[in-house]
mmCIF file of C-alpha atoms in Angstrom:
data_model
loop_
_atom_site.group_PDB
_atom_site.id
_atom_site.type_symbol
_atom_site.label_atom_id
_atom_site.label_comp_id
_atom_site.label_asym_id
_atom_site.label_seq_id
_atom_site.Cartn_x
_atom_site.Cartn_y
_atom_site.Cartn_z
ATOM 1 C CA MET A 1 60.643 -65.578 77.464
ATOM 2 C CA ARG A 2 64.313 -64.696 77.616
ATOM 3 C CA THR A 3 66.763 -65.638 74.942
ATOM 4 C CA ARG A 4 69.890 -67.646 75.598
ATOM 5 C CA ALA A 5 71.955 -64.528 74.834
ATOM 6 C CA GLU A 6 70.137 -62.566 77.553
ATOM 7 C CA GLU A 7 70.707 -65.362 80.063
ATOM 8 C CA LEU A 8 74.402 -65.450 79.187
ATOM 9 C CA GLU A 9 74.680 -61.673 79.526
ATOM 10 C CA ASP A 10 73.227 -61.923 83.040
ATOM 11 C CA GLN A 11 75.673 -64.692 83.936
ATOM 12 C CA ILE A 12 78.567 -62.591 82.638
ATOM 13 C CA LYS A 13 77.455 -59.663 84.822
ATOM 14 C CA ILE A 14 77.276 -61.906 87.896
ATOM 15 C CA LEU A 15 80.671 -63.480 87.228
ATOM 16 C CA THR A 16 82.242 -60.082 86.576
ATOM 17 C CA GLU A 17 80.973 -58.831 89.945
ATOM 18 C CA GLU A 18 82.241 -61.970 91.704
ATOM 19 C CA ARG A 19 85.648 -61.528 90.072
ATOM 20 C CA ARG A 20 85.777 -57.896 91.242
ATOM 21 C CA HIS A 21 84.982 -59.000 94.794
ATOM 22 C CA LEU A 22 87.687 -61.676 94.713
ATOM 23 C CA GLN A 23 90.222 -59.185 93.340
ATOM 24 C CA GLU A 24 89.427 -56.679 96.111
ATOM 25 C CA THR A 25 89.714 -59.402 98.747
ATOM 26 C CA TYR A 26 93.031 -60.584 97.311
ATOM 27 C CA GLU A 27 94.403 -57.041 97.254
ATOM 28 C CA ALA A 28 93.331 -56.443 100.859
ATOM 29 C CA ILE A 29 94.919 -59.693 101.993
ATOM 30 C CA MET A 30 98.146 -58.934 100.154
ATOM 31 C CA ALA A 31 98.251 -55.418 101.596
ATOM 32 C CA GLY A 32 97.913 -56.837 105.102
ATOM 33 C CA ALA A 33 100.432 -59.587 104.414
ATOM 34 C CA TRP A 34 102.887 -57.008 103.124
ATOM 35 C CA THR A 35 102.801 -55.208 106.478
ATOM 36 C CA GLY A 36 102.924 -58.516 108.332
ATOM 37 C CA ASP A 37 99.856 -57.581 110.365
ATOM 38 C CA GLU A 38 97.712 -60.714 110.704
ATOM 39 C CA HIS A 39 94.876 -58.830 112.394
ATOM 40 C CA SER A 40 94.851 -56.294 109.584
ATOM 41 C CA VAL A 41 94.540 -59.059 106.998
ATOM 42 C CA GLU A 42 91.601 -60.636 108.798
ATOM 43 C CA ALA A 43 89.874 -57.316 109.460
ATOM 44 C CA ARG A 44 90.168 -56.218 105.835
ATOM 45 C CA ALA A 45 88.899 -59.536 104.518
ATOM 46 C CA LEU A 46 85.922 -59.438 106.896
ATOM 47 C CA ALA A 47 85.158 -55.833 106.006
ATOM 48 C CA LEU A 48 85.164 -56.626 102.302
ATOM 49 C CA ASP A 49 83.038 -59.713 102.852
ATOM 50 C CA SER A 50 80.435 -57.820 104.869
ATOM 51 C CA LYS A 51 80.370 -55.040 102.267
ATOM 52 C CA ILE A 52 79.287 -57.531 99.610
ATOM 53 C CA ASP A 53 76.627 -59.201 101.787
#
């Protein structure tokens, strides 16, 4: 049986990975928004999303 500490460590790993994904998505969106290219923003966000799935 797993200890509470082990369960929390697993949750931290999952949340850290989710945060990294959100940060990458944010950076891609901001990069596209900076250029003013709406299609670029959408394409980058979709590419990042599919990379995670």
